[in-house]
Coordinates of C-alpha atoms in Angstrom, one line a residue:
X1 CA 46.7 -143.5 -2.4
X2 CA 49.2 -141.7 -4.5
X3 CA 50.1 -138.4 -6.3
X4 CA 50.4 -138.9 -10.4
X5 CA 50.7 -135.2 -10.8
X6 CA 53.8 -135.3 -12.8
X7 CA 56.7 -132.4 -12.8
X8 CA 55.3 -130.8 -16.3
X9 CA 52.0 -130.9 -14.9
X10 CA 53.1 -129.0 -11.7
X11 CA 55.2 -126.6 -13.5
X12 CA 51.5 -125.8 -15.5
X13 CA 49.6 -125.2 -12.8
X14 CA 48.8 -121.5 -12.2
X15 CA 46.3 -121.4 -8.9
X16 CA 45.8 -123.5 -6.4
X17 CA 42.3 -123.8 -4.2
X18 CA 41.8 -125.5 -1.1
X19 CA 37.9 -126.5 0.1
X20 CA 36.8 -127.5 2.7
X21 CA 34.5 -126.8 6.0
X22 CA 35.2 -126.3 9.6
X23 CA 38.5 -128.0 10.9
X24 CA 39.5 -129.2 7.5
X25 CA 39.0 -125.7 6.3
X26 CA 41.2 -124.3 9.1
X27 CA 44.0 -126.9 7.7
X28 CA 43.8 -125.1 4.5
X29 CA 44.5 -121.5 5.9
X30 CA 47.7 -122.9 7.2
X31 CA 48.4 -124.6 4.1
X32 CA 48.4 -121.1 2.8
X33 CA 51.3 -119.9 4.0
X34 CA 53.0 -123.0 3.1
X35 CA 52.3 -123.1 -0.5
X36 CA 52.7 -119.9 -1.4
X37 CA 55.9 -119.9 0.4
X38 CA 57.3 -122.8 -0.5
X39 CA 56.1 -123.4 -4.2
X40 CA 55.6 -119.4 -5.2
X41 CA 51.7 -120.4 -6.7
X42 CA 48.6 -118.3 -5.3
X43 CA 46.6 -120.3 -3.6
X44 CA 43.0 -119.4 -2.5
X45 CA 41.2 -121.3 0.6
X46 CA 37.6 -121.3 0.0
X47 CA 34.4 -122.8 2.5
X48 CA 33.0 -125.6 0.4
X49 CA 29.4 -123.9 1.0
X50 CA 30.0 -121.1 -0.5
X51 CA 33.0 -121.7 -3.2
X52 CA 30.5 -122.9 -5.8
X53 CA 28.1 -119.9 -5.5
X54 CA 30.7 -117.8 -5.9
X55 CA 31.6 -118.1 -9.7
X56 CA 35.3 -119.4 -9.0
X57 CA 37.6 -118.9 -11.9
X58 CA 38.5 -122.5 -12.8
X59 CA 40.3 -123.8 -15.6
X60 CA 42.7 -127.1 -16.8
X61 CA 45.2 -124.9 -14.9
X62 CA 43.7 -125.3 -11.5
X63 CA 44.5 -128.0 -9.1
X64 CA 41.7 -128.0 -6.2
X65 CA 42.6 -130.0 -3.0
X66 CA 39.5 -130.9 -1.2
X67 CA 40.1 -131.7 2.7
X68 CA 37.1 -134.0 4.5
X69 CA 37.8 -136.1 7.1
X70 CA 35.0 -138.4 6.6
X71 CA 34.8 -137.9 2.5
X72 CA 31.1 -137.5 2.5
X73 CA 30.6 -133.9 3.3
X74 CA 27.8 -132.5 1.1
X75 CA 29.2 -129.2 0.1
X76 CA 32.6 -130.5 -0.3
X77 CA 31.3 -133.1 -2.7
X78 CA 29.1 -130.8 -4.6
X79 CA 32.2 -128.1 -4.5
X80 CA 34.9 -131.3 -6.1
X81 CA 32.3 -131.7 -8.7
X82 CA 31.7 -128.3 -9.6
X83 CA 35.4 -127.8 -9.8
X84 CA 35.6 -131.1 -12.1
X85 CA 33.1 -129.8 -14.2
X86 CA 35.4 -126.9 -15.2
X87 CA 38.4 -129.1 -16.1
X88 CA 40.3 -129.1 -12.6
X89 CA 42.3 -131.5 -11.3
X90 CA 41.5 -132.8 -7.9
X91 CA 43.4 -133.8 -5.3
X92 CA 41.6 -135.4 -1.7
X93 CA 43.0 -135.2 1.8
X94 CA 40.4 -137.9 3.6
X95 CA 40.5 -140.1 6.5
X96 CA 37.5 -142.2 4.9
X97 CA 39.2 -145.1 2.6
X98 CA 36.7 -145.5 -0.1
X99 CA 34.7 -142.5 0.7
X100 CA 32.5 -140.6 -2.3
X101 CA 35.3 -137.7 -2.4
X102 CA 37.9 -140.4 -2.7
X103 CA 37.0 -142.0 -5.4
X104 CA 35.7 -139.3 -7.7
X105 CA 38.8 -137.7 -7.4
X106 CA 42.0 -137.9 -9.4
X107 CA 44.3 -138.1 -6.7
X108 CA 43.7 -139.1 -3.2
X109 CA 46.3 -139.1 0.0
X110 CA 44.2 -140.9 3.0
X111 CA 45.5 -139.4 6.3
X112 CA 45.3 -142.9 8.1
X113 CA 44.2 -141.6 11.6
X114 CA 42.0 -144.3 11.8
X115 CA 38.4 -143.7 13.2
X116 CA 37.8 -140.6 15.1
X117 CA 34.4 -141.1 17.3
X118 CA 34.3 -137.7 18.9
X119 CA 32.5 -134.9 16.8
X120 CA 35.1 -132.4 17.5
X121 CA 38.2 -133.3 15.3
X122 CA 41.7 -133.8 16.7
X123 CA 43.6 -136.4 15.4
X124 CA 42.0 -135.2 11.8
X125 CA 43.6 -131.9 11.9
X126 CA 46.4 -133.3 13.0
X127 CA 47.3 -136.2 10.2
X128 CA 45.5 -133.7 7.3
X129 CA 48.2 -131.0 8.6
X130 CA 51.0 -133.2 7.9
X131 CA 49.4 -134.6 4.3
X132 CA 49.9 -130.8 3.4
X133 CA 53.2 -130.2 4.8
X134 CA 54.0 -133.3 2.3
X135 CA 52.4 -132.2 -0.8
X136 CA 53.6 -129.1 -0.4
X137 CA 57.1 -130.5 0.3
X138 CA 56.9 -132.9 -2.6
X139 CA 55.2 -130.0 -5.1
X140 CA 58.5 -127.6 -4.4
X141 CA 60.6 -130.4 -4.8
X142 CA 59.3 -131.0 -8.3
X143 CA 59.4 -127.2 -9.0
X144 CA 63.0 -127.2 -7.5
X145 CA 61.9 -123.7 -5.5
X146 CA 63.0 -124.6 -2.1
X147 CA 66.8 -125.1 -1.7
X148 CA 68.3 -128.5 -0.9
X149 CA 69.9 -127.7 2.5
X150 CA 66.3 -125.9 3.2
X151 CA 64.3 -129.0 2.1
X152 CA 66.5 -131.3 3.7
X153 CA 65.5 -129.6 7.3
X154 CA 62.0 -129.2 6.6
X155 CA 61.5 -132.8 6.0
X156 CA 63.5 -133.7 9.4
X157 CA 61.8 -131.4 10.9
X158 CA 58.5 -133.6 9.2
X159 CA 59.6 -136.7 11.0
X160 CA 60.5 -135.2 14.1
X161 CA 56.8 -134.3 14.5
X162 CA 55.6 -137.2 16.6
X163 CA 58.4 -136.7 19.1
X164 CA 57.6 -132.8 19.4
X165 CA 54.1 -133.6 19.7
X166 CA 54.5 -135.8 23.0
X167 CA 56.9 -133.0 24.0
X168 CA 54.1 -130.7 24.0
X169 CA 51.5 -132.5 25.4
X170 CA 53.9 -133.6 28.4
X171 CA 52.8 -130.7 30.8
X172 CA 49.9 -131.5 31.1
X173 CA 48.9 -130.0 34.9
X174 CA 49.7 -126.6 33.8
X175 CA 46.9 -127.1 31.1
X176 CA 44.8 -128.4 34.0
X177 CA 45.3 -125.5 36.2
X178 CA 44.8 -122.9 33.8
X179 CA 40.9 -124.6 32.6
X180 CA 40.0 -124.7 36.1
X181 CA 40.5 -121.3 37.0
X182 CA 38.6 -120.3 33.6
X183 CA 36.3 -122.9 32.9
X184 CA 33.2 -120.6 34.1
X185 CA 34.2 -117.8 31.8
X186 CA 31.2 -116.3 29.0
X187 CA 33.2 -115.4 26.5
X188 CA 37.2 -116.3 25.1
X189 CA 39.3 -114.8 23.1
X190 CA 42.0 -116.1 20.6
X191 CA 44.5 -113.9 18.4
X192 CA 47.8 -114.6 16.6
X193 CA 49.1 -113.3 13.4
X194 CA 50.3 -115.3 10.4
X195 CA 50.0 -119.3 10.9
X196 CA 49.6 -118.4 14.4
X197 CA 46.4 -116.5 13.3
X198 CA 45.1 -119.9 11.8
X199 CA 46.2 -121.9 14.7
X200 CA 43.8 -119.5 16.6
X201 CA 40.7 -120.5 13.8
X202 CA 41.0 -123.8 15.2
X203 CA 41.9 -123.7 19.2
X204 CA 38.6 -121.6 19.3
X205 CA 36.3 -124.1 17.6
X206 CA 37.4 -126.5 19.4
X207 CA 36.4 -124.6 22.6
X208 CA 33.2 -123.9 21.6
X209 CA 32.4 -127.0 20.2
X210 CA 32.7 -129.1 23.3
X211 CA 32.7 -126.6 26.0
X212 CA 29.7 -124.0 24.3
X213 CA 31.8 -120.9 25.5
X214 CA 31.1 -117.9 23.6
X215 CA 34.8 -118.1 21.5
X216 CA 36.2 -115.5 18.4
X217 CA 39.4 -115.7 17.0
X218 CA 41.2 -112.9 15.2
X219 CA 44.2 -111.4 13.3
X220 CA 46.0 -109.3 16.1
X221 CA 46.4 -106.9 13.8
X222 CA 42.7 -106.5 13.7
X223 CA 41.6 -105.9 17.3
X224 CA 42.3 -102.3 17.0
X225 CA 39.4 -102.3 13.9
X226 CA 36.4 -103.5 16.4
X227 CA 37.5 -106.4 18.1
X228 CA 39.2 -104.4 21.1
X229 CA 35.8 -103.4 22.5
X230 CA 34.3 -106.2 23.6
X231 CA 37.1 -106.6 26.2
X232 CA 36.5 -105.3 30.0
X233 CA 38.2 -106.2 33.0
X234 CA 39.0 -110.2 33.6
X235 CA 38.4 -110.8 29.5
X236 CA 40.5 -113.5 28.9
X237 CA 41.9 -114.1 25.8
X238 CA 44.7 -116.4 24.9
X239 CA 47.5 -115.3 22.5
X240 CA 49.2 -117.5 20.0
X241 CA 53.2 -116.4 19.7
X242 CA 55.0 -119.2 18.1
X243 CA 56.0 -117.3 14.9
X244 CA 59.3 -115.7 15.7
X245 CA 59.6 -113.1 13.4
X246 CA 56.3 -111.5 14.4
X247 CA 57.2 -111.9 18.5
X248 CA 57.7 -108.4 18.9
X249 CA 54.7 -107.3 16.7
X250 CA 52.3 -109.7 19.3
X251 CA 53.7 -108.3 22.6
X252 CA 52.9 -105.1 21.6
X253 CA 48.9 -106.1 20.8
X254 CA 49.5 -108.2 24.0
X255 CA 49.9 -105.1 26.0
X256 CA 47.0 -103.4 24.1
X257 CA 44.4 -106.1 25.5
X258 CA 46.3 -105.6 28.7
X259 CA 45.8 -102.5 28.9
X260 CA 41.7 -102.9 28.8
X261 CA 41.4 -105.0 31.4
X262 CA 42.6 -108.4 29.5
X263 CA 43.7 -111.9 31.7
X264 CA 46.5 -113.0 29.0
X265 CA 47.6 -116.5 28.5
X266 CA 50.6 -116.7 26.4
X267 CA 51.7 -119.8 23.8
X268 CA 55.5 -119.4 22.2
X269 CA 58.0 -121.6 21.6
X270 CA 61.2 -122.6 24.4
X271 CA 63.6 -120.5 24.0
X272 CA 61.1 -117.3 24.1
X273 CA 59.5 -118.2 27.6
X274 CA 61.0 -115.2 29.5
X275 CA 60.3 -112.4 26.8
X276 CA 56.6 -114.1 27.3
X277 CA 56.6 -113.7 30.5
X278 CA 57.0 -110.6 31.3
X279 CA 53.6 -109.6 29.1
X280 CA 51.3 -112.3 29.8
X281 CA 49.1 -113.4 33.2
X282 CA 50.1 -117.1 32.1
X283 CA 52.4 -119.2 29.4
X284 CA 52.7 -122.3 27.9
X285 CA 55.9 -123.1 25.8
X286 CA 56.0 -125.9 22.7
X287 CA 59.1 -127.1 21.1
X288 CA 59.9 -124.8 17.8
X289 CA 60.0 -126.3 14.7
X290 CA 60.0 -125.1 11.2
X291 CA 57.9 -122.0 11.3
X292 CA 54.8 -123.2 8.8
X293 CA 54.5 -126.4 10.9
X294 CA 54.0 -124.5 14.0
X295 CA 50.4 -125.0 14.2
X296 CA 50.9 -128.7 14.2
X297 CA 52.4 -128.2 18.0
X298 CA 50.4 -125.1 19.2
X299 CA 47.3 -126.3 18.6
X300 CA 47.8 -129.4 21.3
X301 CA 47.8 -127.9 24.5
X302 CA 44.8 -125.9 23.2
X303 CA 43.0 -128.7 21.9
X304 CA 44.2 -130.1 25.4
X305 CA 42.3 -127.0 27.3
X306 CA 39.4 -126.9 25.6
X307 CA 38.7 -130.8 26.3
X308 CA 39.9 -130.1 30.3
X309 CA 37.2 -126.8 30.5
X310 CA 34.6 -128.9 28.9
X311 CA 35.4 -131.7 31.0
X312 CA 35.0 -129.7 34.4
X313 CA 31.9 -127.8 32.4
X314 CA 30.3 -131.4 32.6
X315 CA 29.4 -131.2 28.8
X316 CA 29.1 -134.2 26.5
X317 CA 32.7 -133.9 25.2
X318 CA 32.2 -137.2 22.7
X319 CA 28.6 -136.2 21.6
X320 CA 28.4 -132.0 21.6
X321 CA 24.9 -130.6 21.3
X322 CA 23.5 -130.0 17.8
X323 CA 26.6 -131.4 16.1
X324 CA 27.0 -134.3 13.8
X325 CA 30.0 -135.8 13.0
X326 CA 29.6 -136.1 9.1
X327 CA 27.8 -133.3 7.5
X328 CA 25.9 -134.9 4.5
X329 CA 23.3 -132.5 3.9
X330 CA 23.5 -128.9 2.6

């Protein structure tokens, strides 16, 4: 597995798509702000059923990176060859070594998280997170947008990763005690803004997946456009903070859900655990780390939470109800 997109080629490009469905899809609204950031091209996240019914503009120009943990997805598939059709190149993020997406692609970058039995996906977000942290490293460092003494911490801060990632999943009582006092709740809620916002797509899947609460997640900027009505007293809903430059921005919606009634849990990174705490019912800190890579370590003791409510739910956490863990029919 490789990249052969060469620096010309790169410089050519004028959009970028990502497909992709479910957790993979949630990957690509944090690769996003990463791209866009880091390399200056638009990039568009599309869901692989609906990207080919929706008369994409495509062109030689376009580079689509498909994301599938398994490589068979049906709509994916029929979305990579769509997109081939049109002269795209294609890029593949799978776990699946010779998978269909693999090989019909032009490039392919296996994540190497070996197999993953559980329907929800974990370790897949996880490994196809830092594939795209590494494309989109490589991809500025071909375009020469990112500055050395930047690019030289963001790929530190790319192998310090593993080590964060224990860090964050060290505490895990507090974790413990928070899903049994809320494990019988009807209805969650999860908000954040900016990659904190797509760490939230993900944390609630994962909770309704394995645990079949009623979950939403939203832009916190949004809950004041319909959202904010559907809390009452005891709601709880659980507020992503990592992103430092939107801190103050979150507090304030934190004390708007407070203010209706809301139980707040609180996620930020050390360093910010006293500003949280004098907002939220509850916190839970992660090590900080470049901001784009935050989901990476936000989304573990959530992932960690929704396993421990299912758990004490007594739900099939391995084998969810109505799931499957390949989707190979539209």
């Amino acid at each position: 597995d490789d990249i052969t997109l060469t620096k010309e080629q790169i410089q050519d490009l004028r959009k970028v798509f990502i497909v992709a469905c479910g957790t993979s899809y949630h990957v690509g609204v944090v690769a996003k702000y990463a791209f866009e950031r880091l390399l200056k091209i638009p990039l568009e996240v599309d869901v692989a059923s609906e990207f080919r019914y929706r008369d994409p503009i495509l062109d030689d120009k376009t580079l689509v990176i498909i994301i599938s943990q398994s490589g068979e997805t049906a709509d994916t598939l029929a979305a990579l060859r769509m997109a081939k059709s049109k002269g795209c190149r294609i890029l593949s993020i799978v776990n699946v070594v010779g998978s269909t997406i693999a090989n019909e692609s032009d490039d392919v970058l296996y994540t190497w998280a070996g197999p993953e039995i559980a329907v929800a996906s974990t370790k897949a977000y996880s490994t196809q997170l830092a594939v795209i942290y590494m494309i989109a490293l490589y991809m500025a460092d071909q375009l020469g947008t990112v500055p050395e003494a930047d690019m030289a911490r963001y790929m530190a801060d790319l192998q310090r990763l593993p080590d964060l990632a224990e860090a964050a999943l060290a505490d895990k009582e507090t974790i413990q005690y928070f899903a049994s006092r809320y494990f019988n709740a009807h209805d969650m809620y999860f908000i954040g803004r900016n990659v904190d916002y797509a760490a939230s797509l993900e944390a609630s899947l994962k909770l309704k997946e394995i645990s079949y609460i009623h979950s939403e997640a939203y832009t916190a900027g949004e809950l004041k456009h319909g959202p904010i009505s559907l809390l009452e007293d005891g709601t709880l809903v659980i507020a992503i903070a990592t992103y430092e430059k939107l801190f103050d921005k979150m507090m304030s919606n934190v004390r708007e859900v407070k203010a209706r009634g809301a139980v707040v849990l609180g996620i930020t990174v050390r360093g910010k655990e006293e500003a949280l705490k004098q907002e939220t019912d509850y916190q839970f800190c992660v090590p900080d780390i470049t901001d784009f890579m935050l989901p990476s370590l936000s989304i573990l003791p959530l992932q960690l939470f929704a396993y421990y409510v299912a758990s004490m739910k007594g739900c099939d956490i391995d084998k969810p109800r109505n799931l499957a863990k390949s989707v190979t029919v539209e």
